[in-house]
mmCIF file of C-alpha atoms in Angstrom:
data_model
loop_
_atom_site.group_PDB
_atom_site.id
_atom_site.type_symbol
_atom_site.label_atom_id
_atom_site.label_comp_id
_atom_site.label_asym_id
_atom_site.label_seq_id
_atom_site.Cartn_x
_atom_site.Cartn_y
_atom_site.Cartn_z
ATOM 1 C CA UNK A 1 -34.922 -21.619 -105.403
ATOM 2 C CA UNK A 2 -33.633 -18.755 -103.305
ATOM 3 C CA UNK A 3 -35.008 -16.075 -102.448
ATOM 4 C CA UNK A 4 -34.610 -12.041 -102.606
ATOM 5 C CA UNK A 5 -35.723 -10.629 -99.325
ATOM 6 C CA UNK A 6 -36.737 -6.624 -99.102
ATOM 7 C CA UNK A 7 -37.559 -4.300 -95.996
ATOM 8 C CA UNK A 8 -38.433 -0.397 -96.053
ATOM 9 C CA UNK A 9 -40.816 2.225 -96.666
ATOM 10 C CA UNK A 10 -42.441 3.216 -99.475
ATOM 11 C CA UNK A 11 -39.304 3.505 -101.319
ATOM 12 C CA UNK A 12 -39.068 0.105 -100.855
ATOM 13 C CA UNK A 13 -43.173 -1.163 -100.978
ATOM 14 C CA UNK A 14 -45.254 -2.475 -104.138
ATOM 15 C CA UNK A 15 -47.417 0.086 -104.940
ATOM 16 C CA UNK A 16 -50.706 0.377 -103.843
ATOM 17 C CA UNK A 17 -54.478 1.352 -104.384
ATOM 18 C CA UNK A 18 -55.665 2.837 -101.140
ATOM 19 C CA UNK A 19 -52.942 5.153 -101.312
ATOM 20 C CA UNK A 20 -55.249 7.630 -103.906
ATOM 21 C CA UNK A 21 -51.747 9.316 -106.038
ATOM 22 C CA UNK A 22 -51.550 5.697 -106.619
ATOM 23 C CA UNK A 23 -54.871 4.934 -107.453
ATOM 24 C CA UNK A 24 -55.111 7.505 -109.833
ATOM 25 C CA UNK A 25 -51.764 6.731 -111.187
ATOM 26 C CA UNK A 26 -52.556 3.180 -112.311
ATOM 27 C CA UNK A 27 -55.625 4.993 -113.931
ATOM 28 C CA UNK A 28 -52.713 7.168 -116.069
ATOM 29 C CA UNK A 29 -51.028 3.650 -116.912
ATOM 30 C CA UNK A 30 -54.000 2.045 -118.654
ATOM 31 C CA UNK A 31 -55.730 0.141 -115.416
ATOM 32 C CA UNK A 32 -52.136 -1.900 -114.517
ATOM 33 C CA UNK A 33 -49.313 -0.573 -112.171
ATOM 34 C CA UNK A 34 -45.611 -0.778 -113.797
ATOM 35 C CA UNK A 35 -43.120 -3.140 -111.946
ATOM 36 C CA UNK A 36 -41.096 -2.047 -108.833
ATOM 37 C CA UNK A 37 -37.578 -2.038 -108.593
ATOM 38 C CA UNK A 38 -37.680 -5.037 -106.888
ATOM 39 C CA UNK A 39 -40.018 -7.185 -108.933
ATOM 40 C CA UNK A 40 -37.427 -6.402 -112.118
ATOM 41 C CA UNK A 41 -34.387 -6.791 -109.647
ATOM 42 C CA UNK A 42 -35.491 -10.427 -108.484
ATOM 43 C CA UNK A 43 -36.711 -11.626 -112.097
ATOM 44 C CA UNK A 44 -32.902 -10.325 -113.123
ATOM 45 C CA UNK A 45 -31.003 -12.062 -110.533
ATOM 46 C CA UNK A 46 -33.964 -15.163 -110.808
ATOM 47 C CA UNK A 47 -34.970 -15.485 -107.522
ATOM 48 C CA UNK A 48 -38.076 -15.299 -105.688
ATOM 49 C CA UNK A 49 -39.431 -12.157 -103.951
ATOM 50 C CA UNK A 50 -40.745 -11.788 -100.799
ATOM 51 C CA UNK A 51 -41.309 -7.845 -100.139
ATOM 52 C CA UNK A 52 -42.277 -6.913 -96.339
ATOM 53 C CA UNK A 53 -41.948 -3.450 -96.822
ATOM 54 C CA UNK A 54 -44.625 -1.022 -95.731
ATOM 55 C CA UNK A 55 -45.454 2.595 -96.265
ATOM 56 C CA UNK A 56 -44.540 5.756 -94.088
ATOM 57 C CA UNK A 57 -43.154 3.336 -91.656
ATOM 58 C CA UNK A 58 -39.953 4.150 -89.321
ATOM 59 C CA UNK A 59 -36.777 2.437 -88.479
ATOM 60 C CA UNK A 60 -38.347 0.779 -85.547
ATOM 61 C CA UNK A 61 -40.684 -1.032 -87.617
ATOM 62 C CA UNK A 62 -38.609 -1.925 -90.666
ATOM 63 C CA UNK A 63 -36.889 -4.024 -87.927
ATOM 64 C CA UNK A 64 -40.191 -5.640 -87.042
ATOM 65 C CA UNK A 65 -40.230 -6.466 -90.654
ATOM 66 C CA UNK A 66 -36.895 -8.159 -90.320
ATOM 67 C CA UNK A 67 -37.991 -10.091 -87.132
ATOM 68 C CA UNK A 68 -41.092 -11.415 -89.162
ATOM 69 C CA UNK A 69 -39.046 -12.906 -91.697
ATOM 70 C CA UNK A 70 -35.970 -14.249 -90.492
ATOM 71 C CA UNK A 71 -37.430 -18.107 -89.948
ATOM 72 C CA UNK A 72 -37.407 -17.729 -93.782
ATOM 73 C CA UNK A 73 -34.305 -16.814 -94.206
ATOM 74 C CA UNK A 74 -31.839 -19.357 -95.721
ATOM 75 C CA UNK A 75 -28.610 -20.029 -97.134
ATOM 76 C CA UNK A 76 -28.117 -18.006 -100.560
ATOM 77 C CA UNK A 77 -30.763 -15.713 -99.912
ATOM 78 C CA UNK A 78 -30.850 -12.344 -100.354
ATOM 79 C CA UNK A 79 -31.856 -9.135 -98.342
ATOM 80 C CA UNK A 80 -32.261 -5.742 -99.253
ATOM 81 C CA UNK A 81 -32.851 -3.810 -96.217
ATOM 82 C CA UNK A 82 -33.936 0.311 -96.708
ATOM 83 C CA UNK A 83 -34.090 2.508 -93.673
ATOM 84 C CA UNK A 84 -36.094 5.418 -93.491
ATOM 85 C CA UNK A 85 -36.324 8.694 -91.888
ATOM 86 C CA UNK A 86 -35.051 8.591 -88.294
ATOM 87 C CA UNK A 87 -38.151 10.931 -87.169
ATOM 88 C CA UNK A 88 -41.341 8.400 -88.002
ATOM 89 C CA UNK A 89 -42.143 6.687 -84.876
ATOM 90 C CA UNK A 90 -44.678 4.293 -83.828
ATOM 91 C CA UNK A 91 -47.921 4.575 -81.653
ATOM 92 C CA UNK A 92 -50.155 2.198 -80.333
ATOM 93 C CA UNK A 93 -54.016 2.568 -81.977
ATOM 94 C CA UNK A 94 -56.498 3.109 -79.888
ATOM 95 C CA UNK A 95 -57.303 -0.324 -79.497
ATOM 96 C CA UNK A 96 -54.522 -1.354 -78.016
ATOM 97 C CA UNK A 97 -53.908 -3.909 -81.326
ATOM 98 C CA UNK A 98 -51.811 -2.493 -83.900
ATOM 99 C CA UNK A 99 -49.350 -0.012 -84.481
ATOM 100 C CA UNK A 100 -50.108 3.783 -85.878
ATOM 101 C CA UNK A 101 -47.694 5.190 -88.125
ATOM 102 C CA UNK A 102 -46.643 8.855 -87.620
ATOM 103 C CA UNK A 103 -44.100 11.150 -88.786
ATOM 104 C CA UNK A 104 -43.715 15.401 -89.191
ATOM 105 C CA UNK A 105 -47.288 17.017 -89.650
ATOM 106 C CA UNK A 106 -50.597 17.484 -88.492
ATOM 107 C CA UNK A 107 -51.296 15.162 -85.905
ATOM 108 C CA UNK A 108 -54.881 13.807 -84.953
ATOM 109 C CA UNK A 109 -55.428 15.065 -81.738
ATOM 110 C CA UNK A 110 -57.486 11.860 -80.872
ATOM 111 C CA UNK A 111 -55.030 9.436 -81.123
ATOM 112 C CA UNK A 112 -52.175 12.407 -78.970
ATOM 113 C CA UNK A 113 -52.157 15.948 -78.425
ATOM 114 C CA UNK A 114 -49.654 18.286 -80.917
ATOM 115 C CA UNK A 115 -47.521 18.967 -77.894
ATOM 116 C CA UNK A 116 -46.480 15.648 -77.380
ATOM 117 C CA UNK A 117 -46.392 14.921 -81.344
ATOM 118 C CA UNK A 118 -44.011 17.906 -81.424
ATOM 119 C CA UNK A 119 -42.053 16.751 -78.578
ATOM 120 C CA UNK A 120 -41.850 13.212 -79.859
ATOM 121 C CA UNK A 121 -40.556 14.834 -82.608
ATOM 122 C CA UNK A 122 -37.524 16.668 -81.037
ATOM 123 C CA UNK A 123 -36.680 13.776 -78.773
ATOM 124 C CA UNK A 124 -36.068 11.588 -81.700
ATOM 125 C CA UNK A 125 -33.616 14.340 -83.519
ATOM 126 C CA UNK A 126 -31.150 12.513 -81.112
ATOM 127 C CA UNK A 127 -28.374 10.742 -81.665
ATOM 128 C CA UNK A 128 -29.274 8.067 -79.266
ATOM 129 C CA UNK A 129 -32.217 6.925 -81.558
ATOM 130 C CA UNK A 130 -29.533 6.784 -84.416
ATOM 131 C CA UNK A 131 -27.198 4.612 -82.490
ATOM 132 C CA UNK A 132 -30.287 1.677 -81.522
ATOM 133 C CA UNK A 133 -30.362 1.275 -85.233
ATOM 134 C CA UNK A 134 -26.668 1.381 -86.362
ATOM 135 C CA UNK A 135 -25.352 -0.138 -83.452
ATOM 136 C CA UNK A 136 -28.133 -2.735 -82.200
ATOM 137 C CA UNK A 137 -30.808 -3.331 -85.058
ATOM 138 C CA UNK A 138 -28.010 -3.737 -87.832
ATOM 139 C CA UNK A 139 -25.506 -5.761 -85.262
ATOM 140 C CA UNK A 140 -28.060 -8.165 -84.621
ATOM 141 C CA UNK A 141 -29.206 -8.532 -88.381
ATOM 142 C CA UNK A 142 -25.783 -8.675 -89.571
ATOM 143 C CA UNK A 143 -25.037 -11.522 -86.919
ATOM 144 C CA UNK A 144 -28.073 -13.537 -87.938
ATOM 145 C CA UNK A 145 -27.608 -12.718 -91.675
ATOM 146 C CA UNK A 146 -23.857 -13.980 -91.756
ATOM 147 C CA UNK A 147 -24.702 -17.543 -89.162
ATOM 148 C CA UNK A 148 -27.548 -18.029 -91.921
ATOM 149 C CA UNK A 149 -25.336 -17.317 -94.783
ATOM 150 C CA UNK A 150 -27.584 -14.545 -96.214
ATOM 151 C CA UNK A 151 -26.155 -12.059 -98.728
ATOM 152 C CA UNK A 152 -27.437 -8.584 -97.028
ATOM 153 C CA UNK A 153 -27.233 -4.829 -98.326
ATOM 154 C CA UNK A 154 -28.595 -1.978 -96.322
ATOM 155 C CA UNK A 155 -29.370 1.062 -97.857
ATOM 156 C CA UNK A 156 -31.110 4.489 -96.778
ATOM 157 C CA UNK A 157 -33.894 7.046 -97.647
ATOM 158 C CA UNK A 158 -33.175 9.998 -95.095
ATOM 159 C CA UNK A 159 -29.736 10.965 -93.049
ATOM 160 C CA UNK A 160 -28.996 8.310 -90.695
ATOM 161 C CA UNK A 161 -25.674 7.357 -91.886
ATOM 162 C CA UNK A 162 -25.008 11.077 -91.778
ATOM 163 C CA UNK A 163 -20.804 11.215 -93.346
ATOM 164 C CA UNK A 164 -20.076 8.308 -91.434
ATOM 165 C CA UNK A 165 -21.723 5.465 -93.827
ATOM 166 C CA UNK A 166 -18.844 2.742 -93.862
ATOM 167 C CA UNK A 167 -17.211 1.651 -97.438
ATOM 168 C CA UNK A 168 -18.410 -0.964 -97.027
ATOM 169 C CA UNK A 169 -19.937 -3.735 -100.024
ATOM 170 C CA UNK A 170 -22.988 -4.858 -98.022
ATOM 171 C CA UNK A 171 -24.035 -0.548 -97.813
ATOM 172 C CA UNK A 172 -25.377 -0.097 -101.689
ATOM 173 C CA UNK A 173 -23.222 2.279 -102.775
ATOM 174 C CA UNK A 174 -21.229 2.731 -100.650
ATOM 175 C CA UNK A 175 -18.120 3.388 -102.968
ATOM 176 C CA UNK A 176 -19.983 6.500 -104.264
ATOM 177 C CA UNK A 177 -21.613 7.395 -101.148
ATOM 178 C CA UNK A 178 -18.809 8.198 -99.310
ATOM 179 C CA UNK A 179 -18.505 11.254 -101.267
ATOM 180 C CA UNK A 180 -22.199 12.376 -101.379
ATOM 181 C CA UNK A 181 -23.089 14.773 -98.841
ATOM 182 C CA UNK A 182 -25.025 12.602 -95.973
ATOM 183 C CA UNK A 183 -25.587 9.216 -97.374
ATOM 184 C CA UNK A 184 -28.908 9.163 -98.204
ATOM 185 C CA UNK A 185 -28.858 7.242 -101.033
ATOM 186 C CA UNK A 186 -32.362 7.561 -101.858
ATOM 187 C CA UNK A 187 -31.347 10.986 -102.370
ATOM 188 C CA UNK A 188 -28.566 10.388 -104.368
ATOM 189 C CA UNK A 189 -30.980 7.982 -106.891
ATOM 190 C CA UNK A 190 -33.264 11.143 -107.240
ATOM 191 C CA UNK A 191 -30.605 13.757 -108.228
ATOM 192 C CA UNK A 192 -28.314 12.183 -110.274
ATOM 193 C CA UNK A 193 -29.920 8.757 -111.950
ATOM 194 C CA UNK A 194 -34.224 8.996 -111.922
ATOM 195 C CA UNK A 195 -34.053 12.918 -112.290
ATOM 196 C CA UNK A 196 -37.577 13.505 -113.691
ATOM 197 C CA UNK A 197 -38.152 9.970 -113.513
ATOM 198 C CA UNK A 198 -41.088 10.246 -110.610
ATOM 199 C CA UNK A 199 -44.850 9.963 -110.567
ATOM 200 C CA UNK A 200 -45.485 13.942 -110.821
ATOM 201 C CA UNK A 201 -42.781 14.539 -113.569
ATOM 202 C CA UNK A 202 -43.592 11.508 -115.753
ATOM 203 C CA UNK A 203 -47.697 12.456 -115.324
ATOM 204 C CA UNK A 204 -46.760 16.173 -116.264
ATOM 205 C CA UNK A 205 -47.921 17.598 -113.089
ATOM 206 C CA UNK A 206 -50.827 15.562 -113.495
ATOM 207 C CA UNK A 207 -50.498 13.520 -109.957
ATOM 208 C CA UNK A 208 -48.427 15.301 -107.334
ATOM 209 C CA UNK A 209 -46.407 12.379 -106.046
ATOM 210 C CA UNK A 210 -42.387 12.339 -105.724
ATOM 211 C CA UNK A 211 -42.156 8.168 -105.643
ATOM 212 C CA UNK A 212 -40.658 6.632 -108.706
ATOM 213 C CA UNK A 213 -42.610 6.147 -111.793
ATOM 214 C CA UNK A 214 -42.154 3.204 -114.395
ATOM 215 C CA UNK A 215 -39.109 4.285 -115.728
ATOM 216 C CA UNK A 216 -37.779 5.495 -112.032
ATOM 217 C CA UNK A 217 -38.044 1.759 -110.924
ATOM 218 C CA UNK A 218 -36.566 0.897 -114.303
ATOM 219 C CA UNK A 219 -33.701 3.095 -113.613
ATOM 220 C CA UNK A 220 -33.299 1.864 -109.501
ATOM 221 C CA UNK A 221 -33.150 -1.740 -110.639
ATOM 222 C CA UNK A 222 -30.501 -1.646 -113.018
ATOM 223 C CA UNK A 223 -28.702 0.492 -110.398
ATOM 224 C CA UNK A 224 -28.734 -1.855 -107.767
ATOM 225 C CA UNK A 225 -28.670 -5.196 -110.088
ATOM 226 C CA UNK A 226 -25.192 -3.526 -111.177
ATOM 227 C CA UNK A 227 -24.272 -3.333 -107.856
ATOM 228 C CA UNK A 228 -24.989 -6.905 -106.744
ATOM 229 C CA UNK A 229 -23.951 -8.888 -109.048
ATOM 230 C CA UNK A 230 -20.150 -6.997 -108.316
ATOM 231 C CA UNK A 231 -20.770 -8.018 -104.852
ATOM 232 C CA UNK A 232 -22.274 -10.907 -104.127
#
């Protein structure tokens, strides 16, 4: 059985209980979270699911996430690969044995100073950090992804493709995106098919969270399964 493959951020990651909006929110659902996008998206197209995403991470480690699944990959497969915000950036913990997670905000002065936070910050406004993941992250996963004859789809919370996204098949979307302001797509989802459709609107203000709700990942996986199975 194949399988359906899926990198990202949170937009992308299975909800979860030590994030507290969450917590409380599968309180507000009875004491069980609703299915993700992509737990109705594989049992639509029947394949397995194998989810690496991770929350409030950056570009630089959704391709991590890539690099720890490709041995899986195989023929038939699918992957759904989400980038994320172009500003998040990784930092070594303390420790020296994992990675720290940081993006616009207050930053804990104990792990760096807000100066360099700040700079960080500014430095990765540049185009330079867009091009290592539109010109070397994605040409190396698209290489690997077409000699193992994997089906792959990118898509994108945040502005990296900026007006430039390719029409493309493998960029979700693309076909609409093209006319959409700056290609986020995650964007696009929000405004014009889950309006209302996240935690804070379907809670009435209750919890004060802008990720998708049950109906939002409802709405996201008939979206995409629409999408794929005119393209794959």
């Amino acid at each position: 059985m194949n399988s359906l493959f899926i990198c990202g951020c949170s937009f992308s990651a299975d909800f979860y209980e030590n994030n507290p909006n969450f917590f409380e929110y599968k309180k507000y659902m009875g004491g069980k979270f609703p299915k993700t996008w992509s737990e109705i998206l594989s049992e639509k197209l029947k394949l397995n699911r194998r989810n690496f995403a991770e929350p409030s991470v950056g570009n630089d480690q959704i391709f991590h996430q890539f690099c720890s699944l490709v041995n899986e990959l195989k023929e038939g497969d699918i992957l759904i690969l989400q980038w994320s915000y172009n500003f998040r950036y990784r930092w070594r913990d303390r420790n020296n044995t994992s990675w720290l997670h940081i993006g616009p905000g207050k930053i804990d002065e104990s792990v760096m100073n807000k100066e360099t936070h700040e700079n960080i910050l500014i430095n990765r406004d540049s185009e330079l950090y867009i091009k290592i993941v539109t010109e070397d992250y994605m040409k190396l996963i698209d290489i690997i992804c077409e000699y193992k004859k994997v089906k792959l789809f990118y898509w994108c919370a945040g502005e990296l493709f900026g007006e430039k996204i390719p029409d493309e098949k493998k960029f979700m979307m693309s076909d609409i995106l093209t006319n959409f302001l700056d290609g986020d797509l995650r964007r696009y989802i929000m405004l014009n098919v889950c309006q209302n459709m996240n935690i804070v609107d379907e809670t009435n203000g209750l919890i004060n969270d802008g990720h998708n709700g049950k109906i939002g990942h409802e709405k996201q996986a008939e979206l995409f399964y629409e999408y794929l199975i005119k393209n794959i």
